[in-house]
Short mmCIF file of C-alpha atoms in Angstrom, two decimals:
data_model
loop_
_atom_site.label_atom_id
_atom_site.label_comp_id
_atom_site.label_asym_id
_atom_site.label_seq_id
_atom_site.Cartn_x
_atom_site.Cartn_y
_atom_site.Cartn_z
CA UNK A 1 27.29 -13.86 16.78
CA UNK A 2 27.43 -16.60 19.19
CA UNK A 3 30.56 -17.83 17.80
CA UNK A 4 32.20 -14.37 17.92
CA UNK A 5 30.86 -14.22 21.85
CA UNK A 6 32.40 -17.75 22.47
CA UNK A 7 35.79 -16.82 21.51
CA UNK A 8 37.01 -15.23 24.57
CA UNK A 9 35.35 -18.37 26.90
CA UNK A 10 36.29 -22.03 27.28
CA UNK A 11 34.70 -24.60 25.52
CA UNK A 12 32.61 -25.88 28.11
CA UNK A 13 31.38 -22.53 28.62
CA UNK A 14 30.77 -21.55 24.94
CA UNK A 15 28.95 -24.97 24.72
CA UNK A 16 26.62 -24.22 27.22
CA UNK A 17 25.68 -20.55 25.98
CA UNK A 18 24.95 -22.66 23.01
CA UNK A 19 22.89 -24.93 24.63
CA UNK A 20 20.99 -22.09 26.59
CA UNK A 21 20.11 -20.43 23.38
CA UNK A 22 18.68 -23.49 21.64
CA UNK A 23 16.35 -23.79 23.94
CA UNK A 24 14.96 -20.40 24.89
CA UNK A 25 11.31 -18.99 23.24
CA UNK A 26 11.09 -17.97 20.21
CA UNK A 27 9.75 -14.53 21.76
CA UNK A 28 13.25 -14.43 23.95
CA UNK A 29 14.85 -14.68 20.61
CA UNK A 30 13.31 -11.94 18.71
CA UNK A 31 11.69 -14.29 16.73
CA UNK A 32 7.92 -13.30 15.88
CA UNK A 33 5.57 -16.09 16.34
CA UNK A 34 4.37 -17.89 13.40
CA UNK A 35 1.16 -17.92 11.86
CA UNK A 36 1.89 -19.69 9.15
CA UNK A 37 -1.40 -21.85 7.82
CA UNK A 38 -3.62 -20.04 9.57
CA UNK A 39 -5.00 -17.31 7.01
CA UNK A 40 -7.43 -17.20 4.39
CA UNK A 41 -4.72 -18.11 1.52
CA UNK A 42 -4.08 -21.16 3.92
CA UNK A 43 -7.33 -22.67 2.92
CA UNK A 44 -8.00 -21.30 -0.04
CA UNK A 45 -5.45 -21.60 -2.95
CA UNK A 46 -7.57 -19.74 -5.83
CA UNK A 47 -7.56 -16.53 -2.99
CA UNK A 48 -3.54 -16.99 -2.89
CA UNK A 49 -2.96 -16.43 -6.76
CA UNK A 50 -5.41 -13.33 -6.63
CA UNK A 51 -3.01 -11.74 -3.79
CA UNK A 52 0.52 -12.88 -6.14
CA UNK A 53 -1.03 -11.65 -9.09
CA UNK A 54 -2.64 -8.91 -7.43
CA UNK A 55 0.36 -6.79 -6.65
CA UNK A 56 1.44 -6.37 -10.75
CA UNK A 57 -1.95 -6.12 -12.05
CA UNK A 58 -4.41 -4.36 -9.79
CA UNK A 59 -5.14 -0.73 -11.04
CA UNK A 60 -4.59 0.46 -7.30
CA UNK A 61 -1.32 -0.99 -6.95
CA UNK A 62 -0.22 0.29 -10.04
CA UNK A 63 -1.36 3.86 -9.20
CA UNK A 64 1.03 3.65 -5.99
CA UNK A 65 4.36 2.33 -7.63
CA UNK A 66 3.65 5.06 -9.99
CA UNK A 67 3.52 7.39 -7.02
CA UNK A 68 6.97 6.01 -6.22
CA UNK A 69 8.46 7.18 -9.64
CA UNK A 70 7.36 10.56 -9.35
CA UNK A 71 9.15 10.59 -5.54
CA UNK A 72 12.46 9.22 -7.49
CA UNK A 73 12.10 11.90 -10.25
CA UNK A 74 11.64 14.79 -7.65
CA UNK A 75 14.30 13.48 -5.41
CA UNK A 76 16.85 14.00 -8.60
CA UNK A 77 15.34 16.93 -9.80
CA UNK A 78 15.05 19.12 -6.30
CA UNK A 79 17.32 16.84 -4.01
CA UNK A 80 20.64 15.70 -5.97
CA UNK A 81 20.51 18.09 -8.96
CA UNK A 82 21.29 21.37 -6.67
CA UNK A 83 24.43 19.52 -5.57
CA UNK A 84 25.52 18.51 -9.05
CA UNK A 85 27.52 21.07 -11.24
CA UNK A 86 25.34 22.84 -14.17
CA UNK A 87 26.92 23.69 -17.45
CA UNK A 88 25.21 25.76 -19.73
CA UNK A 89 26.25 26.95 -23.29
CA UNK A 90 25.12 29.15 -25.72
CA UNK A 91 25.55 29.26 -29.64
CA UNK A 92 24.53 31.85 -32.24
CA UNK A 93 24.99 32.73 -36.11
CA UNK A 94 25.37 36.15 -36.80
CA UNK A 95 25.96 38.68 -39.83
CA UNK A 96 27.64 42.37 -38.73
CA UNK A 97 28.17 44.91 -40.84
CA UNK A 98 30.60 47.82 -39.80
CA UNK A 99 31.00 51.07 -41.72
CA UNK A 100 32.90 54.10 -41.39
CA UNK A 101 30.70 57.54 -41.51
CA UNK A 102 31.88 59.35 -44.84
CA UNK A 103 33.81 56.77 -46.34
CA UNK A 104 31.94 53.62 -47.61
CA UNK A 105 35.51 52.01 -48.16
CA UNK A 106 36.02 51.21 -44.96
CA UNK A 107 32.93 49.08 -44.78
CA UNK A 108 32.93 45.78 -43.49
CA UNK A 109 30.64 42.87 -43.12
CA UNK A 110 31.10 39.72 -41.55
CA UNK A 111 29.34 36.15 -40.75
CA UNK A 112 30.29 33.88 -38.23
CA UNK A 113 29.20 31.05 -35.25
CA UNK A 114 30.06 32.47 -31.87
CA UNK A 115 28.96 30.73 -28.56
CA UNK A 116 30.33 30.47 -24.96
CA UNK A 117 29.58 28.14 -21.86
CA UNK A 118 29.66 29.03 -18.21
CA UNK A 119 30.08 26.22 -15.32
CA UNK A 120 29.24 26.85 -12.31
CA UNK A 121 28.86 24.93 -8.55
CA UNK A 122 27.44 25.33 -5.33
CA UNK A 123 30.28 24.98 -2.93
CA UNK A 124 29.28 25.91 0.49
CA UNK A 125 26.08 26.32 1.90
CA UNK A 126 25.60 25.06 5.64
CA UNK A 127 24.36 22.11 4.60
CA UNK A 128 21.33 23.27 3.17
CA UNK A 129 20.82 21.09 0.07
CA UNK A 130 22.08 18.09 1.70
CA UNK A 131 19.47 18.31 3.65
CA UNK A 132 17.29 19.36 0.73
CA UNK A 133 18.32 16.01 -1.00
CA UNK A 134 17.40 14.01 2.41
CA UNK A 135 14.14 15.53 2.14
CA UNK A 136 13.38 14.17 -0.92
CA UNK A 137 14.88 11.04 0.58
CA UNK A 138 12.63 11.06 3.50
CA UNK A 139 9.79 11.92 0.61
CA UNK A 140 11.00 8.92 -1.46
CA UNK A 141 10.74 6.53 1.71
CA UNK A 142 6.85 7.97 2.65
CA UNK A 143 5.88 6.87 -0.69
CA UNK A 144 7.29 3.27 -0.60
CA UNK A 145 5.56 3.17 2.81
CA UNK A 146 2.75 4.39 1.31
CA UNK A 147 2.69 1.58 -0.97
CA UNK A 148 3.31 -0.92 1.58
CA UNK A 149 0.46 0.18 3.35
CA UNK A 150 -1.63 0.41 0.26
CA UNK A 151 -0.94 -3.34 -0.17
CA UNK A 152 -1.58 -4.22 3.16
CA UNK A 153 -5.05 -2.90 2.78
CA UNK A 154 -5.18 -4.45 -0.44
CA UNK A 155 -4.40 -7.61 0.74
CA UNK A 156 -7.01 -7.35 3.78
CA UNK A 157 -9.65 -6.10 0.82
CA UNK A 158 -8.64 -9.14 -0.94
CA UNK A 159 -9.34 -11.75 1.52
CA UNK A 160 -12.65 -9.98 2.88
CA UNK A 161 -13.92 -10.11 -1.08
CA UNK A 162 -13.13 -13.35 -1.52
CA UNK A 163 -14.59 -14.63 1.67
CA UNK A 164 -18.08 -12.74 1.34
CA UNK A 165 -17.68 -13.95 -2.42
CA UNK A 166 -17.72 -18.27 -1.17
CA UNK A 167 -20.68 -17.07 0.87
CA UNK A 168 -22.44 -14.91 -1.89
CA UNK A 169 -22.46 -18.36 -3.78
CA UNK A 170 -23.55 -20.78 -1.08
CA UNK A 171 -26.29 -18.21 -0.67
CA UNK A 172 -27.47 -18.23 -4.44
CA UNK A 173 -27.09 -21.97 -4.15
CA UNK A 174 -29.84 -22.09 -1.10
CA UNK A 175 -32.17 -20.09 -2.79
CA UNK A 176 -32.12 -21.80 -6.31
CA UNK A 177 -32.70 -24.73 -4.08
CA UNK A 178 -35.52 -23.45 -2.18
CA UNK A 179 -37.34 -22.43 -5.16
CA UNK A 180 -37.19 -25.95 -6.94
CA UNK A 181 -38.44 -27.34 -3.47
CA UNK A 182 -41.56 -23.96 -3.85
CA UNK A 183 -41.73 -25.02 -7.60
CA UNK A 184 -42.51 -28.98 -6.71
CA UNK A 185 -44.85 -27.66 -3.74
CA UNK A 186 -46.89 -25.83 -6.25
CA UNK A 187 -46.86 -28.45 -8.65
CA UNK A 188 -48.66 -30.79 -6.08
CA UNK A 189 -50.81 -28.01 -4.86
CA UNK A 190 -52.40 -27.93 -9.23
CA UNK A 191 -52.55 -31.64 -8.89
CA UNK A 192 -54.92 -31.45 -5.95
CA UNK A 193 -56.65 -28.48 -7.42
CA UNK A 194 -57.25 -30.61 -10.45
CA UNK A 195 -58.29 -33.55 -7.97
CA UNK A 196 -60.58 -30.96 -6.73
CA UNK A 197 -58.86 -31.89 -2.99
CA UNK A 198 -58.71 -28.20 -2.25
CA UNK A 199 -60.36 -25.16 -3.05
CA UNK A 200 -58.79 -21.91 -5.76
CA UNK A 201 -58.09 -19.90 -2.52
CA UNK A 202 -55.46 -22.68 -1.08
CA UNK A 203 -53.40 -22.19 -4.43
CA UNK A 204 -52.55 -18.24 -3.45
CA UNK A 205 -49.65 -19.65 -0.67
CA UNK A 206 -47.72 -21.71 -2.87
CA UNK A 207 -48.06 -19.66 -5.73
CA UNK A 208 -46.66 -16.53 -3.75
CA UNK A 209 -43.54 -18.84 -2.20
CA UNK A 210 -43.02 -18.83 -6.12
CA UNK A 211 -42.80 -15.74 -6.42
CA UNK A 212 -41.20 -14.86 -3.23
CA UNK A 213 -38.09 -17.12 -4.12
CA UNK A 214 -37.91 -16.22 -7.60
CA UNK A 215 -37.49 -13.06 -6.58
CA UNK A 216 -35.02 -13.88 -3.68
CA UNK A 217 -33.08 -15.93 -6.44
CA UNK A 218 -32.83 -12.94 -8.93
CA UNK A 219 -31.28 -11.04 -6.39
CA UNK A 220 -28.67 -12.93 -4.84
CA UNK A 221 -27.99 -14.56 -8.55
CA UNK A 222 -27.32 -10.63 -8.86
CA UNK A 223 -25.59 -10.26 -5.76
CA UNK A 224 -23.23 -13.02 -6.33
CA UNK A 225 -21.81 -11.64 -10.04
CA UNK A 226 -21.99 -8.30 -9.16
CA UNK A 227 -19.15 -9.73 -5.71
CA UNK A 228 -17.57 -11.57 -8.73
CA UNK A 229 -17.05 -8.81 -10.72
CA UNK A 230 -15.88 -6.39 -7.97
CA UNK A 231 -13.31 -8.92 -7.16
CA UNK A 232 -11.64 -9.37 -10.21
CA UNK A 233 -11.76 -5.66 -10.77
CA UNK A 234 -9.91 -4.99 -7.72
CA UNK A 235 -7.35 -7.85 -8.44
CA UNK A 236 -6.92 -6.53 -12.18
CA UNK A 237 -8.54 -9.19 -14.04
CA UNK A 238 -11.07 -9.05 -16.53
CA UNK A 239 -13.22 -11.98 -14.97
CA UNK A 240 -13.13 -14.82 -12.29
CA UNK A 241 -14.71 -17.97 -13.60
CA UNK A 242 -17.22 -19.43 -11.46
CA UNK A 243 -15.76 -22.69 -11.20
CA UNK A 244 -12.96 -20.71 -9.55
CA UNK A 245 -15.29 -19.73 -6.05
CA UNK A 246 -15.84 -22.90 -3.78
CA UNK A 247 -18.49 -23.75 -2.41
CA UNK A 248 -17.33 -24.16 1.30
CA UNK A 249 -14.69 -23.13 3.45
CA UNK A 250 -12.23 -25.05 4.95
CA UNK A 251 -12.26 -25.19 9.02
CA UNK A 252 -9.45 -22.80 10.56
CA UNK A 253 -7.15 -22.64 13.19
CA UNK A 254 -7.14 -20.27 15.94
CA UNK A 255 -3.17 -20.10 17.22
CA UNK A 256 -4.43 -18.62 20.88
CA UNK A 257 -0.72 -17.70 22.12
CA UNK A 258 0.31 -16.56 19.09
CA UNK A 259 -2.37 -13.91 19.21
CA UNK A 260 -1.14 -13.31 22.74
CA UNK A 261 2.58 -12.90 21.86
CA UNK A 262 2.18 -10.63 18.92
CA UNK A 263 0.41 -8.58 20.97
CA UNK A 264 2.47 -8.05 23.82
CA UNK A 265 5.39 -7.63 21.18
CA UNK A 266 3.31 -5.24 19.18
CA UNK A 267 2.64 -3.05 22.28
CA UNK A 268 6.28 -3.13 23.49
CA UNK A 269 7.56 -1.96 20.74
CA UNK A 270 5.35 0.63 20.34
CA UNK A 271 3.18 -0.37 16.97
CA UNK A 272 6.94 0.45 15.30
CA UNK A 273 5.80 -2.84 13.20
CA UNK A 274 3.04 -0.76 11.01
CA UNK A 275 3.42 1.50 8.25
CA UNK A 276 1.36 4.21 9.53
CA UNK A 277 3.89 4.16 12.32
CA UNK A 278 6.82 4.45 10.13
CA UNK A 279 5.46 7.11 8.06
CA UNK A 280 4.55 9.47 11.03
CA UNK A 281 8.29 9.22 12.17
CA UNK A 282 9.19 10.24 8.83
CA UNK A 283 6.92 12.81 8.63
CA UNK A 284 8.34 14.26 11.85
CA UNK A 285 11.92 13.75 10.33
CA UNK A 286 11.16 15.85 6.94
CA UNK A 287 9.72 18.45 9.19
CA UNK A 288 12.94 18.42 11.14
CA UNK A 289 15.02 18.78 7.97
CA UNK A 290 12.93 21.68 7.09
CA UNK A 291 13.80 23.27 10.08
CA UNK A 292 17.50 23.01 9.63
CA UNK A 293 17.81 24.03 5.76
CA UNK A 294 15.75 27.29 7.03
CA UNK A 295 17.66 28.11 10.20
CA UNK A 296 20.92 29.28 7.51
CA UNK A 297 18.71 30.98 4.69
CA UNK A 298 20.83 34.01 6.41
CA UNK A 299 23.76 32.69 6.29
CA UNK A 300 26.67 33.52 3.67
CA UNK A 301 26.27 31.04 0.92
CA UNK A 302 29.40 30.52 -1.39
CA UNK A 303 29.30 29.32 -5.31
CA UNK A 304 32.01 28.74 -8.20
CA UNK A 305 31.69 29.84 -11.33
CA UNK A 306 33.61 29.41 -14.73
CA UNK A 307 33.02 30.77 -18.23
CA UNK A 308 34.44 31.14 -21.34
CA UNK A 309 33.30 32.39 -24.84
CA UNK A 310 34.26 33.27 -28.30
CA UNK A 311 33.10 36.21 -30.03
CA UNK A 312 34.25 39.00 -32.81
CA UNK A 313 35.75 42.42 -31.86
CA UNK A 314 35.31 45.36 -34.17
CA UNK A 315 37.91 48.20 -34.31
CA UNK A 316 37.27 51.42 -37.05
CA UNK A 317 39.71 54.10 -37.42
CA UNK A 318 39.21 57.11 -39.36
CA UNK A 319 41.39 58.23 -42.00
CA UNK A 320 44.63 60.13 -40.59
CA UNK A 321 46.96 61.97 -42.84
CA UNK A 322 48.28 59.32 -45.36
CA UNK A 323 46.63 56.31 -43.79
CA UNK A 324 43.16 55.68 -45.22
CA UNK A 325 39.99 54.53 -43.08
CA UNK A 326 40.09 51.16 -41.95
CA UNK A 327 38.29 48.48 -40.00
CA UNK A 328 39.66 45.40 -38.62
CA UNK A 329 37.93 42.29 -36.68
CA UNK A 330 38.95 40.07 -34.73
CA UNK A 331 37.85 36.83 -32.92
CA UNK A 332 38.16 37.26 -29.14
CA UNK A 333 38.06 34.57 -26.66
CA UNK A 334 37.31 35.51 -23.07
CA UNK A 335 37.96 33.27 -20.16
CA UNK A 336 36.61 34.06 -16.39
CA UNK A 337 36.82 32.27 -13.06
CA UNK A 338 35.36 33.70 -9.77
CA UNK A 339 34.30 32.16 -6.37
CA UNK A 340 30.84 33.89 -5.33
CA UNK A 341 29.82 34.63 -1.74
CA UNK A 342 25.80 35.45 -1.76
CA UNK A 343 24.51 36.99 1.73
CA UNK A 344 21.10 37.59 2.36
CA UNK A 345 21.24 40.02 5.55
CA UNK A 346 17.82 40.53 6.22
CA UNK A 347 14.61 38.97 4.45
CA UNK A 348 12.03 40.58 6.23
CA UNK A 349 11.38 37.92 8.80
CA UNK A 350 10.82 35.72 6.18
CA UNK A 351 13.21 33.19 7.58
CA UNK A 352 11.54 33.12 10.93
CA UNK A 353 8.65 32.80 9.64
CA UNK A 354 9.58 29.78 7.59
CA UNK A 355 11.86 28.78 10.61
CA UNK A 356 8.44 28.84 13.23
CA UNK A 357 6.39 27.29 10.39
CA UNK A 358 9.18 24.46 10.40
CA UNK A 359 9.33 24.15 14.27
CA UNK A 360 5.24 24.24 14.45
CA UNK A 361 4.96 21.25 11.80
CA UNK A 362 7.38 19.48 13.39
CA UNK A 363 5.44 19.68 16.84
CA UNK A 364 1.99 18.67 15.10
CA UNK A 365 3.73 15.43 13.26
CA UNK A 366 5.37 14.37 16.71
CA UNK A 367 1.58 14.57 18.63
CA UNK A 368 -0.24 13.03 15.45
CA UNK A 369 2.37 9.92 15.89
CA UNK A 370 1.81 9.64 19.67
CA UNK A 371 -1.95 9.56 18.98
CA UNK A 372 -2.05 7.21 15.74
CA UNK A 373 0.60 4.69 17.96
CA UNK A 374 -2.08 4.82 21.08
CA UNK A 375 -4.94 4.51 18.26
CA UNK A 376 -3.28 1.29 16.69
CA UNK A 377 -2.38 -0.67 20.06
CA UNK A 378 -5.94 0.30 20.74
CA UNK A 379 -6.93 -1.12 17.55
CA UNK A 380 -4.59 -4.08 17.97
CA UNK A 381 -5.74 -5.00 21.28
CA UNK A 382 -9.85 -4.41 19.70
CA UNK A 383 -8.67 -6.84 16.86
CA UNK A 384 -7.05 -9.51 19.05
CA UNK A 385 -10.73 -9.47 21.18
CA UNK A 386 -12.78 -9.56 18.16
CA UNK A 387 -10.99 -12.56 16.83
CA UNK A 388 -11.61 -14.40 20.15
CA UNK A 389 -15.47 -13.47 19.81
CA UNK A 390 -15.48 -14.63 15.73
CA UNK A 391 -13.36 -18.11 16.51
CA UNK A 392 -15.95 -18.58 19.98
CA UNK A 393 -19.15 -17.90 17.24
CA UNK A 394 -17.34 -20.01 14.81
CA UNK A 395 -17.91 -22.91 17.43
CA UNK A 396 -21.37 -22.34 17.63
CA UNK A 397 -22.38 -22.47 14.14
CA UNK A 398 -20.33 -25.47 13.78
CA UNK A 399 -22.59 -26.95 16.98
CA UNK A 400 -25.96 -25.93 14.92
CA UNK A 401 -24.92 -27.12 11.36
CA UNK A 402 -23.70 -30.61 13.35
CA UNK A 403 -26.92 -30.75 14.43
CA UNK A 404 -28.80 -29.66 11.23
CA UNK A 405 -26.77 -32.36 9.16
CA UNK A 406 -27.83 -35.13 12.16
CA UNK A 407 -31.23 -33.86 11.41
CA UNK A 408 -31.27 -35.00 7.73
CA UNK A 409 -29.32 -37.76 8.09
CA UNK A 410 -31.96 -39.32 10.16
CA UNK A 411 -34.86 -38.03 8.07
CA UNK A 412 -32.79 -39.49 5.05
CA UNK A 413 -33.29 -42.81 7.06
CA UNK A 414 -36.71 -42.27 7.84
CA UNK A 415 -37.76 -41.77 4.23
CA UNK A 416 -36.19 -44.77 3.29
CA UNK A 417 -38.56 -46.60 6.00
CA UNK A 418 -41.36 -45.07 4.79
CA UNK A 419 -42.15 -42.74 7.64
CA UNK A 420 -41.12 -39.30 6.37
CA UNK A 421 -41.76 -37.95 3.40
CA UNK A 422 -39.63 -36.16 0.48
CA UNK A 423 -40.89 -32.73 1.81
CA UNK A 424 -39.85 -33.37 5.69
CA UNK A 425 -36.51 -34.61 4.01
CA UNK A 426 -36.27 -31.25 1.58
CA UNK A 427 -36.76 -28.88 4.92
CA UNK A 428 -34.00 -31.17 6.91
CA UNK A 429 -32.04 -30.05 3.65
CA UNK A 430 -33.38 -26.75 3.53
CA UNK A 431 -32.22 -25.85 6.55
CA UNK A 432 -28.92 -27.27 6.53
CA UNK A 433 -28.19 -24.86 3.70
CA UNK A 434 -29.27 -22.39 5.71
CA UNK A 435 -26.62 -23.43 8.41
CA UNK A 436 -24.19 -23.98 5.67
CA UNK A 437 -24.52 -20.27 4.76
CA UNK A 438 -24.40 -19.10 8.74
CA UNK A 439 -21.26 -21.43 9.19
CA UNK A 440 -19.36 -19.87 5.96
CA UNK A 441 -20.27 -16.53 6.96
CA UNK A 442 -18.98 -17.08 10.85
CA UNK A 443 -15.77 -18.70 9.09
CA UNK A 444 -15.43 -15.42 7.18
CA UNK A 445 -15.84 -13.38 9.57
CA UNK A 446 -13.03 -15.09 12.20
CA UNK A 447 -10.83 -15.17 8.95
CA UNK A 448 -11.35 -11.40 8.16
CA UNK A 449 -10.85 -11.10 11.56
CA UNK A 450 -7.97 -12.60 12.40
CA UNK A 451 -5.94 -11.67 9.24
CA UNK A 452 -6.57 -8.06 9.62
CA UNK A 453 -4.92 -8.17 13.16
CA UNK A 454 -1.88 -10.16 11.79
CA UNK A 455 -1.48 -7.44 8.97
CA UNK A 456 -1.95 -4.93 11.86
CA UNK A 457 0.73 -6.25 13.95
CA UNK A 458 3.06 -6.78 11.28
CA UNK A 459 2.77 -10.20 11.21
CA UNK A 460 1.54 -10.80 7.43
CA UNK A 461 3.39 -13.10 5.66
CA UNK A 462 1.46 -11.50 2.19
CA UNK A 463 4.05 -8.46 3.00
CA UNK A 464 6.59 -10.61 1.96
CA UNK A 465 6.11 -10.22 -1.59
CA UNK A 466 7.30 -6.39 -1.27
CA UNK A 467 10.64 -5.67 -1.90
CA UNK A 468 12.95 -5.41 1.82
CA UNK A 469 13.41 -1.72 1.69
CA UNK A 470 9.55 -1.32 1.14
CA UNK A 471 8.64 -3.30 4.12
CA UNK A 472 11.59 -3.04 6.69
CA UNK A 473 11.53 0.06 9.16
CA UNK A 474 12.68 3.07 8.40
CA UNK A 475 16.11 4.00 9.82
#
């Protein structure tokens, strides 16, 4: 392009457009601003292969491209086949038998295969089934954007999964560790009963921490495998192996400006960027078409036909003076050709009826895509904010869990000076694990965050594994 603009301009000239547009913003250039390593798959590689292999095996993804196959089939059968020509034949075996009344002489009988065919084609009819076949066009295109959306929020279900899945396990992890810690309280507690250093009635505390975290293990033991087993289910696998789920998650990035940019861009144009966009306009355009095949139901509508067919013909004649009764067959062939004109005058209403129905439809589609577009920006802008909030709690946890792991270090120490104890150093531990859970789950939650506004905003570089004509807009 900017060699096509330089032609008509010097070379210093041309030189320093080029210049100019090397170093403008990306924005200036049209250019959406990158996010690359900053979602979930980023950080987490096992999470990338579930989203790759997702899009072939998930049982909701296959649903949808199966949705696509039935818009292709009804686009041929209701959209391109009226505009085709149709040829249809027809072919019997038959056995006559012709006879003359008083005289069986002049019977005949006769077997034969007879058929015909007739073509015929729609020539003229205001443009009705082209429009018809754009329809099914238009329907064609809402179910690949149907499917692009259906990723997209397969992709977001993905990530959230996988996320609450790392935390799920850092969870079960805590309590199994708590209840060894419960387990070696109790097991001092029937030392000193033995000792006879406390009483029965001191035993019922530890005993019940037992039992309290046996119980709390159980259930997020549960918890976790039952997340495991959702997650594979959704990504269309029979299982995810444990080793699979880490234990942590990796620090992320927050790209401030890049939040800003895409949503400035994402508001200018209009949220044109999302699939729910593109598949109100649609809607609005089928409704459109609707309108305009409808408008010339009353209209003359001219067709061409052509047959031809082969059949016997039968003459008897009666006995006349010296000429005995006779009958005599013959194979006839019968060609037509004829250009019909077909004009509905009057339906009763029906076509303004259908017409109104059209125009109505049309009118509801165009305010349902002026509220959805003022819904997503809203959305958008709701997204952006809550990402700001998760990355700002993200900091804090990171603050406590700093100071939790100080904590232990220096009871760690202590212990080895012999002025803590193993139990002071166990709850240092304890409750870093407990910050360790609170930091992974304020690390999911800015992820899940953030990646749902970059899929939003049309930003997602997941969408790339779509084919183009899924993903680009609609013309």
């Amino acid at each position: 392009m900017l060699l096509r603009l330089c032609l008509p301009w010097s070379l210093g000239r041309c030189l320093g457009a080029l210049a100019l547009a090397l170093t403008l913003p990306t924005a200036v250039l049209g250019q959406a601003p990158s996010v690359a390593g900053t979602l979930p798959e980023d950080y987490l590689p096992g999470l990338r292969a579930l989203i790759d292999s997702g899009l072939k095996q998930s049982p909701e993804m296959i649903v949808r491209e199966l949705n696509i196959a039935v818009a292709d089939a009804q686009r041929i059968e209701n959209g391109l086949s009226p505009l085709l020509p149709r040829l249809s034949g027809n072919l019997y075996y038959g056995a006559y038998q012709t006879s003359v009344a008083n005289n069986s002489g002049a019977n005949s009988r006769n077997n034969g295969l007879f058929g015909g065919a007739t073509l015929s084609q729609n020539i003229f009819q205001w443009g009705a089934l082209t429009n018809q076949l754009e329809v099914q066009k238009v329907a064609q295109q809402m179910a690949q954007k149907n499917y692009a959306e259906g990723y997209r929020g397969f992709v977001s279900t993905l990530r959230r999964q996988y996320l609450a899945l790392i935390v799920a396990k850092i969870t079960a992890r805590n309590t199994r560790f708590s209840l060894e810690v419960s387990r070696k309280a109790l097991a001092v507690a029937n030392e000193k009963l033995k000792s006879g250093s406390i009483a029965p009635t001191e035993m019922l505390g530890p005993r019940l921490d037992v039992e309290r975290l046996e119980l709390a293990t159980d259930r997020s033991t549960q918890a976790y495998e039952a997340a495991r087993r959702a997650l594979a289910h959704q990504a269309g696998l029979k299982d995810i192996a444990d080793e699979a789920v880490p234990l942590e998650i990796p620090a992320p990035t927050y790209p401030a400006d890049a939040a800003s940019a895409l949503a400035d861009e994402f508001i200018k144009d209009g949220a044109r960027g999302t699939y729910l966009e593109q598949l109100g306009e649609l809607n609005v355009r089928q409704w459109d078409l609707r309108y305009r095949i409808a408008k010339v139901r009353l209209l003359p509508q001219i067709s061409a036909d052509a047959s031809i067919s082969q059949q016997n013909q039968t003459n008897a004649s009666p006995a006349s003076g010296s000429s005995p009764a006779s009958v005599s067959q013959t194979s006839l062939t019968t060609e037509s050709y004829s250009v019909n004109a077909q004009w509905n005058v009057f339906d009763g209403l029906a076509t303004r009826g259908a017409k109104l129905e059209a125009l109505s439809n049309r009118r509801i589609a165009e305010k349902q895509l002026e509220k959805q577009v003022d819904e997503l920006i809203g959305l958008a802008q709701s997204l952006r904010h809550s990402s700001e909030f998760a990355w700002r709690a993200l900091h804090i946890s990171d603050t406590e869990w700093s100071s939790t792991e100080g904590a232990l270090k220096y009871a760690k120490t202590e212990l080895g000076l012999g002025n803590l104890s193993q139990d002071a150093v166990d709850g240092a531990q304890n409750s870093l694990n407990a910050n360790d859970a609170a930091r992974a789950a304020a690390r999911a939650d800015f992820l899940s965050t953030w990646s749902d506004y970059v899929s939003l905003v049309g930003a997602d570089p997941a969408m790339n594994n779509l084919p183009n004509r899924y993903a680009r807009p609609s013309p």
